[in-house]
């Protein structure tokens, strides 16, 4: 469903409402494919940066994220005069520039280093400027958009078996600026290429116990464990580091189990476990019902295709059911803000939720159903065909 409507209070415990404000996109003059980033506008979706004396710097150089000082500026969306699939950048300082493209009202490509080719042509882009290390500063970022040839087959979400650890760190701040709550629901991956901006699920995973008895759909709100440039889910040739490892194998896993890189991570620390994902406490305990670190199956949903919806609750995670009924067995949870792929829909129990009253239920995974009244989509009608 596409908009919130007045609803009655929901008395069933089976299902447990979102308003997100974003900066207005910057409209480019038709044909204008070169621009200078405005680094002076620092607002609520930026993390640990300040603009002072004509330059962007770290607000607090002592704030450390996975091995170093870190902060980023998320620029406003930019609407271009035509489709592009690459944005290149030049800077006058030590800054990492990443770009993503908007593919629908709800969906984005993965973050790609400036100069890299986006998975598809887009007309709206967003730029992220990251500062790492004390003394990092930049006063100029010039950007140029263009199109180059690229061929890439469409696939379903990439899925791998990796080792998961519990993140904990309640009261700490994640790499996207989220303050960690007790029994929180999010995950961390060891690369900023899949880091969602604060309070969004632009990059969401489905993480399941290896027997598929419990799963959670959770946004990627932190960077780690161990590494920060290990997008191991991507093809080896596109991986930011460790390109000699097989796709789907985290560097920490190879280091711990096989002695890869002399058993060390990118910061030269001895790797003490093979973790490729960190789980917030609520995801770990409540979503998956885990009591100790263990192997899990992870699907990186933004790498797939199909219509999507954003889980919209008052803040608590949404129950995922085995069929289209609030009394059906519980299969897991979907965190508020998580963005899920809608595979198909069925007619089931009538439910009243934050987006209205409906008997439509959406299948978001194998035998995973949620009421359509808890999914924000870009349509008042079902966005996927009947199952």
Short mmCIF file of C-alpha atoms in Angstrom, two decimals:
data_model
loop_
_atom_site.label_atom_id
_atom_site.label_comp_id
_atom_site.label_asym_id
_atom_site.label_seq_id
_atom_site.Cartn_x
_atom_site.Cartn_y
_atom_site.Cartn_z
CA UNK A 1 0.00 0.00 0.00
CA UNK A 2 1.19 3.47 -0.76
CA UNK A 3 -0.06 5.81 1.94
CA UNK A 4 -0.98 5.77 5.63
CA UNK A 5 -4.64 6.12 6.54
CA UNK A 6 -6.46 6.49 9.86
CA UNK A 7 -6.80 3.10 11.52
CA UNK A 8 -8.25 1.57 14.61
CA UNK A 9 -5.92 0.27 17.30
CA UNK A 10 -4.67 -3.20 16.53
CA UNK A 11 -5.39 -5.61 19.35
CA UNK A 12 -3.82 -8.71 17.94
CA UNK A 13 -0.31 -9.61 19.01
CA UNK A 14 0.17 -11.28 15.68
CA UNK A 15 1.20 -8.04 13.93
CA UNK A 16 2.90 -5.18 15.35
CA UNK A 17 4.16 3.75 11.70
CA UNK A 18 6.45 5.40 9.65
CA UNK A 19 7.01 8.90 8.56
CA UNK A 20 10.38 9.59 6.92
CA UNK A 21 11.32 12.99 5.61
CA UNK A 22 14.01 13.32 2.95
CA UNK A 23 15.61 16.30 1.32
CA UNK A 24 14.01 17.40 -1.94
CA UNK A 25 15.95 16.17 -4.98
CA UNK A 26 18.11 18.75 -6.74
CA UNK A 27 16.90 19.25 -10.31
CA UNK A 28 19.63 19.49 -12.92
CA UNK A 29 19.32 21.59 -16.05
CA UNK A 30 18.56 19.22 -18.97
CA UNK A 31 21.87 18.04 -20.38
CA UNK A 32 23.77 19.20 -17.28
CA UNK A 33 26.00 16.24 -16.39
CA UNK A 34 28.76 18.04 -14.46
CA UNK A 35 28.37 19.73 -11.07
CA UNK A 36 30.18 20.64 -7.88
CA UNK A 37 28.88 19.05 -4.69
CA UNK A 38 27.56 21.40 -2.01
CA UNK A 39 29.51 20.29 1.06
CA UNK A 40 28.13 23.03 3.30
CA UNK A 41 24.71 21.46 4.01
CA UNK A 42 25.11 19.07 6.95
CA UNK A 43 21.83 17.74 8.34
CA UNK A 44 20.20 14.82 10.13
CA UNK A 45 21.14 12.03 7.72
CA UNK A 46 24.87 12.84 7.89
CA UNK A 47 27.25 11.20 10.35
CA UNK A 48 30.04 12.86 12.36
CA UNK A 49 30.98 15.60 9.87
CA UNK A 50 30.93 19.40 9.99
CA UNK A 51 31.55 22.11 7.38
CA UNK A 52 33.88 24.78 8.75
CA UNK A 53 36.34 27.17 7.18
CA UNK A 54 35.30 26.15 3.69
CA UNK A 55 36.00 22.45 4.19
CA UNK A 56 34.24 19.29 5.33
CA UNK A 57 35.97 17.66 8.31
CA UNK A 58 35.18 15.15 11.03
CA UNK A 59 33.11 16.70 13.80
CA UNK A 60 34.72 14.44 16.42
CA UNK A 61 37.93 12.75 15.21
CA UNK A 62 37.88 10.49 18.28
CA UNK A 63 34.69 8.70 17.19
CA UNK A 64 35.90 5.34 15.92
CA UNK A 65 34.07 2.85 13.70
CA UNK A 66 35.67 -0.53 12.96
CA UNK A 67 39.28 0.50 13.31
CA UNK A 68 39.35 4.21 12.55
CA UNK A 69 37.79 7.67 12.74
CA UNK A 70 34.89 7.92 10.34
CA UNK A 71 32.08 10.18 9.15
CA UNK A 72 30.12 10.86 5.98
CA UNK A 73 28.04 13.49 4.19
CA UNK A 74 24.99 12.21 2.28
CA UNK A 75 24.21 14.68 -0.49
CA UNK A 76 20.69 15.39 -1.73
CA UNK A 77 19.40 13.28 -4.60
CA UNK A 78 20.24 14.80 -7.99
CA UNK A 79 17.84 14.46 -10.92
CA UNK A 80 19.75 14.44 -14.20
CA UNK A 81 18.64 15.39 -17.68
CA UNK A 82 18.88 11.84 -19.00
CA UNK A 83 19.90 8.28 -18.07
CA UNK A 84 23.46 7.64 -16.88
CA UNK A 85 25.23 4.65 -15.38
CA UNK A 86 28.45 6.21 -14.10
CA UNK A 87 29.39 9.22 -11.98
CA UNK A 88 33.06 10.11 -11.70
CA UNK A 89 34.55 12.39 -9.03
CA UNK A 90 37.62 14.51 -8.42
CA UNK A 91 38.45 15.98 -5.01
CA UNK A 92 41.06 18.18 -3.40
CA UNK A 93 41.34 16.10 -0.23
CA UNK A 94 41.35 12.67 1.34
CA UNK A 95 37.77 11.59 0.77
CA UNK A 96 36.04 8.46 -0.53
CA UNK A 97 33.19 9.25 -2.93
CA UNK A 98 30.47 6.66 -3.55
CA UNK A 99 27.42 6.87 -5.81
CA UNK A 100 24.09 5.04 -6.03
CA UNK A 101 21.25 5.29 -8.55
CA UNK A 102 17.50 5.41 -7.92
CA UNK A 103 15.71 2.67 -9.83
CA UNK A 104 12.16 3.27 -8.50
CA UNK A 105 10.39 5.33 -5.85
CA UNK A 106 11.63 2.86 -3.22
CA UNK A 107 14.71 1.16 -4.67
CA UNK A 108 18.39 2.05 -5.11
CA UNK A 109 21.42 0.34 -6.59
CA UNK A 110 24.22 -0.66 -4.25
CA UNK A 111 26.75 2.04 -3.36
CA UNK A 112 29.45 2.06 -6.05
CA UNK A 113 32.80 3.91 -5.86
CA UNK A 114 32.75 7.02 -8.04
CA UNK A 115 34.01 6.10 -11.50
CA UNK A 116 32.52 2.61 -11.26
CA UNK A 117 29.62 1.52 -13.43
CA UNK A 118 26.15 1.28 -11.87
CA UNK A 119 24.18 -1.96 -12.45
CA UNK A 120 21.68 -0.08 -14.64
CA UNK A 121 21.06 3.34 -16.16
CA UNK A 122 19.24 5.84 -13.91
CA UNK A 123 18.14 9.47 -14.03
CA UNK A 124 18.48 10.18 -10.29
CA UNK A 125 21.69 9.69 -8.35
CA UNK A 126 22.92 10.28 -4.81
CA UNK A 127 26.50 10.85 -3.69
CA UNK A 128 28.10 9.99 -0.35
CA UNK A 129 31.38 11.63 0.72
CA UNK A 130 33.21 9.67 3.42
CA UNK A 131 36.09 10.92 5.58
CA UNK A 132 38.29 8.41 7.37
CA UNK A 133 41.12 9.18 9.78
CA UNK A 134 42.06 12.15 11.94
CA UNK A 135 42.85 15.22 9.87
CA UNK A 136 40.75 14.10 6.92
CA UNK A 137 39.20 17.06 5.08
CA UNK A 138 37.88 18.00 1.67
CA UNK A 139 36.71 21.35 0.29
CA UNK A 140 35.88 20.42 -3.30
CA UNK A 141 34.14 17.45 -4.93
CA UNK A 142 33.49 17.78 -8.66
CA UNK A 143 31.21 15.24 -10.30
CA UNK A 144 30.60 14.18 -13.92
CA UNK A 145 27.86 11.76 -15.03
CA UNK A 146 27.92 9.73 -18.24
CA UNK A 147 26.97 6.35 -19.72
CA UNK A 148 29.18 3.44 -20.73
CA UNK A 149 28.37 -0.02 -22.07
CA UNK A 150 27.69 -2.74 -19.50
CA UNK A 151 26.17 -6.20 -19.68
CA UNK A 152 25.00 -8.00 -16.55
CA UNK A 153 22.45 -10.80 -16.29
CA UNK A 154 19.49 -10.31 -13.96
CA UNK A 155 19.54 -12.71 -10.99
CA UNK A 156 17.68 -13.39 -7.78
CA UNK A 157 19.11 -12.20 -4.47
CA UNK A 158 22.61 -13.49 -3.81
CA UNK A 159 22.56 -15.93 -0.89
CA UNK A 160 25.48 -17.32 1.12
CA UNK A 161 26.13 -19.29 4.29
CA UNK A 162 28.27 -17.23 6.66
CA UNK A 163 29.12 -17.13 10.37
CA UNK A 164 27.13 -14.69 12.50
CA UNK A 165 28.11 -13.03 15.77
CA UNK A 166 26.01 -10.95 18.18
CA UNK A 167 26.89 -7.25 18.00
CA UNK A 168 25.65 -5.99 21.39
CA UNK A 169 27.13 -2.50 21.96
CA UNK A 170 23.85 -1.07 23.33
CA UNK A 171 24.14 2.72 23.57
CA UNK A 172 26.84 2.88 20.90
CA UNK A 173 26.49 4.50 17.49
CA UNK A 174 26.56 2.57 14.23
CA UNK A 175 28.33 3.58 11.03
CA UNK A 176 25.15 5.27 9.72
CA UNK A 177 24.52 7.25 12.93
CA UNK A 178 21.91 4.99 14.53
CA UNK A 179 22.10 4.78 18.33
CA UNK A 180 21.83 1.13 19.31
CA UNK A 181 18.85 0.25 21.51
CA UNK A 182 18.25 -2.74 23.75
CA UNK A 183 17.13 -5.73 21.65
CA UNK A 184 17.60 -3.71 18.45
CA UNK A 185 16.94 -5.07 14.96
CA UNK A 186 19.60 -4.53 12.27
CA UNK A 187 22.75 -6.16 10.93
CA UNK A 188 26.32 -5.15 10.11
CA UNK A 189 28.19 -6.17 6.96
CA UNK A 190 31.93 -5.62 6.43
CA UNK A 191 31.59 -3.08 3.59
CA UNK A 192 30.05 0.38 3.24
CA UNK A 193 28.81 -0.58 -0.23
CA UNK A 194 25.76 -2.12 1.43
CA UNK A 195 25.26 0.45 4.24
CA UNK A 196 21.75 1.93 4.37
CA UNK A 197 21.31 5.58 5.40
CA UNK A 198 19.93 6.04 8.91
CA UNK A 199 16.29 5.02 9.41
CA UNK A 200 16.02 3.42 5.96
CA UNK A 201 16.06 -0.16 4.75
CA UNK A 202 17.54 0.64 1.35
CA UNK A 203 19.90 -2.29 1.91
CA UNK A 204 18.21 -5.18 3.72
CA UNK A 205 19.13 -8.81 4.26
CA UNK A 206 17.11 -11.90 5.00
CA UNK A 207 19.11 -13.85 7.58
CA UNK A 208 17.95 -17.35 8.52
CA UNK A 209 19.02 -20.22 10.70
CA UNK A 210 20.57 -22.88 8.50
CA UNK A 211 17.50 -25.13 8.95
CA UNK A 212 15.25 -22.20 7.87
CA UNK A 213 13.20 -22.58 11.07
CA UNK A 214 13.53 -18.85 11.86
CA UNK A 215 14.42 -15.82 9.74
CA UNK A 216 14.58 -12.05 10.09
CA UNK A 217 14.48 -9.33 7.46
CA UNK A 218 16.77 -6.61 8.81
CA UNK A 219 18.34 -3.40 7.46
CA UNK A 220 22.12 -2.97 7.18
CA UNK A 221 22.93 -0.15 9.60
CA UNK A 222 26.53 -0.86 10.60
CA UNK A 223 29.91 -1.85 9.13
CA UNK A 224 31.78 -4.93 10.31
CA UNK A 225 32.68 -7.48 11.60
CA UNK A 226 36.46 -7.29 11.24
CA UNK A 227 36.71 -5.56 7.85
CA UNK A 228 35.21 -2.45 6.23
CA UNK A 229 36.01 -3.07 2.54
CA UNK A 230 34.94 -6.68 2.14
CA UNK A 231 31.81 -6.81 -0.05
CA UNK A 232 32.21 -10.57 -0.28
CA UNK A 233 28.72 -11.07 -1.80
CA UNK A 234 29.82 -9.38 -5.03
CA UNK A 235 31.70 -11.12 -7.87
CA UNK A 236 35.40 -11.41 -7.07
CA UNK A 237 36.36 -9.09 -9.93
CA UNK A 238 34.13 -6.32 -8.48
CA UNK A 239 35.13 -6.81 -4.85
CA UNK A 240 36.76 -3.79 -3.21
CA UNK A 241 39.48 -5.93 -1.55
CA UNK A 242 40.47 -9.61 -1.46
CA UNK A 243 39.69 -10.22 -5.14
CA UNK A 244 41.48 -13.59 -5.03
CA UNK A 245 38.83 -15.03 -2.71
CA UNK A 246 35.76 -16.86 -4.05
CA UNK A 247 32.51 -14.89 -4.23
CA UNK A 248 30.54 -15.46 -1.02
CA UNK A 249 33.57 -16.09 1.19
CA UNK A 250 34.21 -13.34 3.79
CA UNK A 251 37.86 -12.49 4.31
CA UNK A 252 37.53 -13.13 8.04
CA UNK A 253 36.23 -16.64 7.30
CA UNK A 254 39.18 -17.39 5.02
CA UNK A 255 41.62 -15.88 7.52
CA UNK A 256 40.27 -17.83 10.49
CA UNK A 257 39.68 -21.20 8.82
CA UNK A 258 42.41 -21.26 6.15
CA UNK A 259 45.08 -18.83 7.38
CA UNK A 260 44.41 -16.44 4.50
CA UNK A 261 46.33 -13.13 4.84
CA UNK A 262 48.31 -14.76 7.66
CA UNK A 263 45.09 -14.98 9.66
CA UNK A 264 44.69 -11.20 9.85
CA UNK A 265 42.06 -8.63 8.79
CA UNK A 266 42.55 -5.39 6.84
CA UNK A 267 43.72 -3.65 10.05
CA UNK A 268 46.35 -6.35 10.71
CA UNK A 269 44.41 -7.75 13.66
CA UNK A 270 44.40 -11.49 14.32
CA UNK A 271 40.96 -12.76 13.30
CA UNK A 272 39.38 -14.56 16.28
CA UNK A 273 36.27 -15.95 14.50
CA UNK A 274 35.08 -16.42 10.91
CA UNK A 275 32.23 -13.86 11.11
CA UNK A 276 30.80 -12.37 7.92
CA UNK A 277 27.81 -10.65 9.58
CA UNK A 278 26.99 -9.11 12.96
CA UNK A 279 23.44 -9.30 14.32
CA UNK A 280 21.89 -6.76 16.66
CA UNK A 281 20.62 -8.29 19.90
CA UNK A 282 16.93 -8.33 18.91
CA UNK A 283 17.73 -9.92 15.55
CA UNK A 284 19.97 -12.48 17.27
CA UNK A 285 17.73 -13.41 20.20
CA UNK A 286 14.18 -12.63 19.05
CA UNK A 287 14.30 -12.85 15.28
CA UNK A 288 16.40 -16.00 14.95
CA UNK A 289 16.11 -17.39 18.48
CA UNK A 290 19.89 -17.88 18.69
CA UNK A 291 21.73 -18.41 21.97
CA UNK A 292 25.29 -18.49 20.62
CA UNK A 293 27.23 -17.38 17.56
CA UNK A 294 26.59 -19.75 14.65
CA UNK A 295 26.35 -20.24 10.91
CA UNK A 296 23.40 -18.63 9.14
CA UNK A 297 22.09 -18.24 5.60
CA UNK A 298 22.01 -14.64 4.34
CA UNK A 299 20.22 -13.26 1.27
CA UNK A 300 21.33 -9.77 0.20
CA UNK A 301 17.94 -8.57 -1.01
CA UNK A 302 19.08 -5.48 -2.94
CA UNK A 303 20.96 -7.77 -5.34
CA UNK A 304 17.66 -9.30 -6.47
CA UNK A 305 14.83 -7.93 -8.56
CA UNK A 306 11.06 -7.56 -8.33
CA UNK A 307 8.56 -5.23 -6.65
CA UNK A 308 9.43 -4.15 -3.14
CA UNK A 309 7.78 -2.84 0.00
CA UNK A 310 9.05 -1.17 3.18
CA UNK A 311 7.93 -2.63 6.51
CA UNK A 312 5.93 0.06 8.30
CA UNK A 313 5.11 -0.36 12.00
CA UNK A 314 5.09 1.85 15.07
CA UNK A 315 8.68 0.73 15.67
CA UNK A 316 8.46 -2.89 16.69
CA UNK A 317 9.31 -5.69 14.25
CA UNK A 318 6.54 -7.29 12.22
CA UNK A 319 5.67 -10.96 12.69
CA UNK A 320 6.24 -13.11 9.60
CA UNK A 321 3.72 -15.96 9.29
CA UNK A 322 3.76 -19.33 7.51
CA UNK A 323 0.45 -18.51 5.79
CA UNK A 324 -1.99 -15.61 5.41
CA UNK A 325 -3.37 -15.66 8.94
CA UNK A 326 -2.45 -14.08 12.28
CA UNK A 327 -2.82 -17.53 13.86
CA UNK A 328 -0.44 -19.25 11.43
CA UNK A 329 2.90 -20.49 12.82
CA UNK A 330 5.50 -17.77 13.29
CA UNK A 331 8.43 -17.97 10.87
CA UNK A 332 10.37 -14.98 12.16
CA UNK A 333 10.36 -11.19 12.10
CA UNK A 334 10.71 -8.29 9.67
CA UNK A 335 12.30 -5.22 11.22
CA UNK A 336 10.62 -1.84 10.89
CA UNK A 337 12.09 -0.03 7.83
CA UNK A 338 13.30 -3.30 6.25
CA UNK A 339 12.81 -3.31 2.47
CA UNK A 340 11.56 -6.66 1.23
CA UNK A 341 10.91 -8.20 -2.18
CA UNK A 342 7.23 -8.97 -2.77
CA UNK A 343 7.17 -12.28 -4.65
CA UNK A 344 3.40 -12.61 -4.97
CA UNK A 345 0.17 -12.09 -2.99
CA UNK A 346 -2.73 -14.15 -1.63
CA UNK A 347 -6.14 -13.45 -0.13
CA UNK A 348 -6.30 -14.29 3.57
CA UNK A 349 -7.42 -12.99 6.95
CA UNK A 350 -8.63 -9.38 7.00
CA UNK A 351 -6.25 -7.24 9.02
CA UNK A 352 -6.26 -3.59 10.06
CA UNK A 353 -2.81 -2.03 10.10
CA UNK A 354 -1.16 1.37 9.79
CA UNK A 355 -1.87 1.51 6.05
CA UNK A 356 -5.55 0.55 6.20
CA UNK A 357 -7.69 -2.60 6.27
CA UNK A 358 -7.16 -5.42 3.78
CA UNK A 359 -7.33 -9.17 3.24
CA UNK A 360 -4.26 -9.08 0.98
CA UNK A 361 -1.14 -10.80 2.27
CA UNK A 362 2.24 -10.58 0.55
CA UNK A 363 4.70 -13.43 0.26
CA UNK A 364 8.16 -12.00 0.88
CA UNK A 365 10.12 -15.25 0.99
CA UNK A 366 9.60 -19.03 1.00
CA UNK A 367 6.46 -19.57 3.15
CA UNK A 368 6.92 -16.05 4.58
CA UNK A 369 3.73 -13.95 4.62
CA UNK A 370 2.94 -10.47 5.97
CA UNK A 371 -0.22 -8.37 5.76
CA UNK A 372 -0.17 -5.82 2.96
CA UNK A 373 -1.37 -3.24 5.50
CA UNK A 374 2.17 -3.21 6.93
CA UNK A 375 4.06 -2.80 3.66
CA UNK A 376 4.57 0.66 2.14
CA UNK A 377 4.71 0.24 -1.63
CA UNK A 378 4.22 2.61 -4.55
CA UNK A 379 0.69 1.37 -5.28
CA UNK A 380 -2.79 1.08 -3.75
CA UNK A 381 -3.15 -2.26 -5.57
CA UNK A 382 -1.11 -5.43 -5.07
CA UNK A 383 2.34 -4.92 -6.60
CA UNK A 384 2.92 -8.61 -7.36
CA UNK A 385 0.72 -11.26 -9.06
CA UNK A 386 -1.32 -13.90 -7.25
CA UNK A 387 0.75 -16.74 -5.88
#
